[in-house]
């Protein structure tokens, strides 16, 4: 009799447990719906971020066009823009440079805003690349060491990713706080407005002639900034040819040489820069460095 009662009690307990489990199962959302909702969230988050970035830069551009003096709300907007720019310098240095203010705009800013907005810069600096071992997304940690001891954590893209440490390297880019984003090439072509301001800041190394060939400047000369110096070229074709040749010098893995040779005296017969002589010296640097490794 006792056994029968125990068996009946056990059966009723099992039935009750199955009922509870069934209710729990029915109350759960379908697995496919959960997966779809999660995917939707992942897709919308970047879009919101992109929209927010665009809005921040758009508001700043409209304020600049208005010519109004900075007020409290303007300072709030500028600080929001700084936070976005700091993020871009790290995550997407190319876009940070595209969004950055130009040299002429930065020079025209009120003093109280300059501390919050990225500063365009160009100089010869020690460029350090410290490789990171492992399977992470970061290939190396980079620093640009300026005169006076300032060291900027540096973020790069494109061909500059492959450039190794240099004792002297012409760098162009933007700096904000203790971080910098560098342009891909050694030369940065200036607009007419930028060039007009740059002439009051940087020294020119070519006086009315093409730095590369020594030829007279054409109707549409190019003014480029590199390593804190201004260079002039007869036209865009001359600039592109010279710039590409100098970029190849930076393929040299040695800490000396590379594009910094542009700042040494290599006069060519008939005027211009002796690219062949600079290339030979660059090869010597590479050979000596390889032998000592």
Phi, psi and omega in degrees: 000314178299320180297320180295317179297319179296320181294318180296319179298319180295318180298313179299322179296317181295319179297319179296318179297317178297324179295317178297316179297322179296318180296316179300317181298316182294328181284342181285142175289156180296145183298324181292323179295318179299315180298319181294318180297318180297319179295322179298319179298316180298324182286326184278334183300309179299323181297319178295317179299314181298317179298319181296317178300312182301317181297320180298313181290325180295317179297320180295317180298319179295322178294318179299319181292331183289332181073013180283149178291154180293130176244184183301315181293331178291318178298322177298315179297317181296323179290326174296319179296322179299316180299319178293316181294320178300321178293318181294321180304322181279313188274330184207077184299330178295314179293325178300318180291324179293327181274346187291156174288151178277170184301316182294323179292316182298319180295334182273353184289148172299149185304322183292342179269334185300328180291342184254356186239141182304139181255124173293139179215158179210127183195169169268126186218162171280127185245117184248134178237117181250104183300145178251120179278150179120186184255020181287173182282343180269122182276331183196162172252132186238146178224142172248118183258115183268166175299142182095355175096359179290130179241125182249125171295128194242141181233135189226174178208170174061219184297334182292340177300327183274357181279130181274180181301140179227138176292326174221127181216133175287117183240139177230140178172209178231152177229144179211115187066232181254024179234155180217150170243128183257146175290158186292319184259172179284336181248144175237115180288133183259148170285170179299320180294319179294317182298321180299319179285319183298328181296337177272356183244317187248150179277142177268138182256357177228126186256089174077006179229163179290122182299325184283313188250342184084001182287161176293144181295144181275193181290332181236069182292158180248131174251125182234150180250134178206128175056032180077019177229153178259133180239142177241145179226150186300321180199181183294324180298314179298317179297312183299318180297314181291317181298319179295321179293320179292324178299326179293331179297329181285354174288345175297122183284351183290152180288348178247157181091215182072206184293346178293343180294342177300336184267003175261156181286106175233069181288133177266154176297130181088000178104164180092193184254133180278086183294324180296316180295320179294322179294321178296316178296322179297320178295324178295317177301315182294318181295315180297318181293321180294322181293331182273352182276000000 
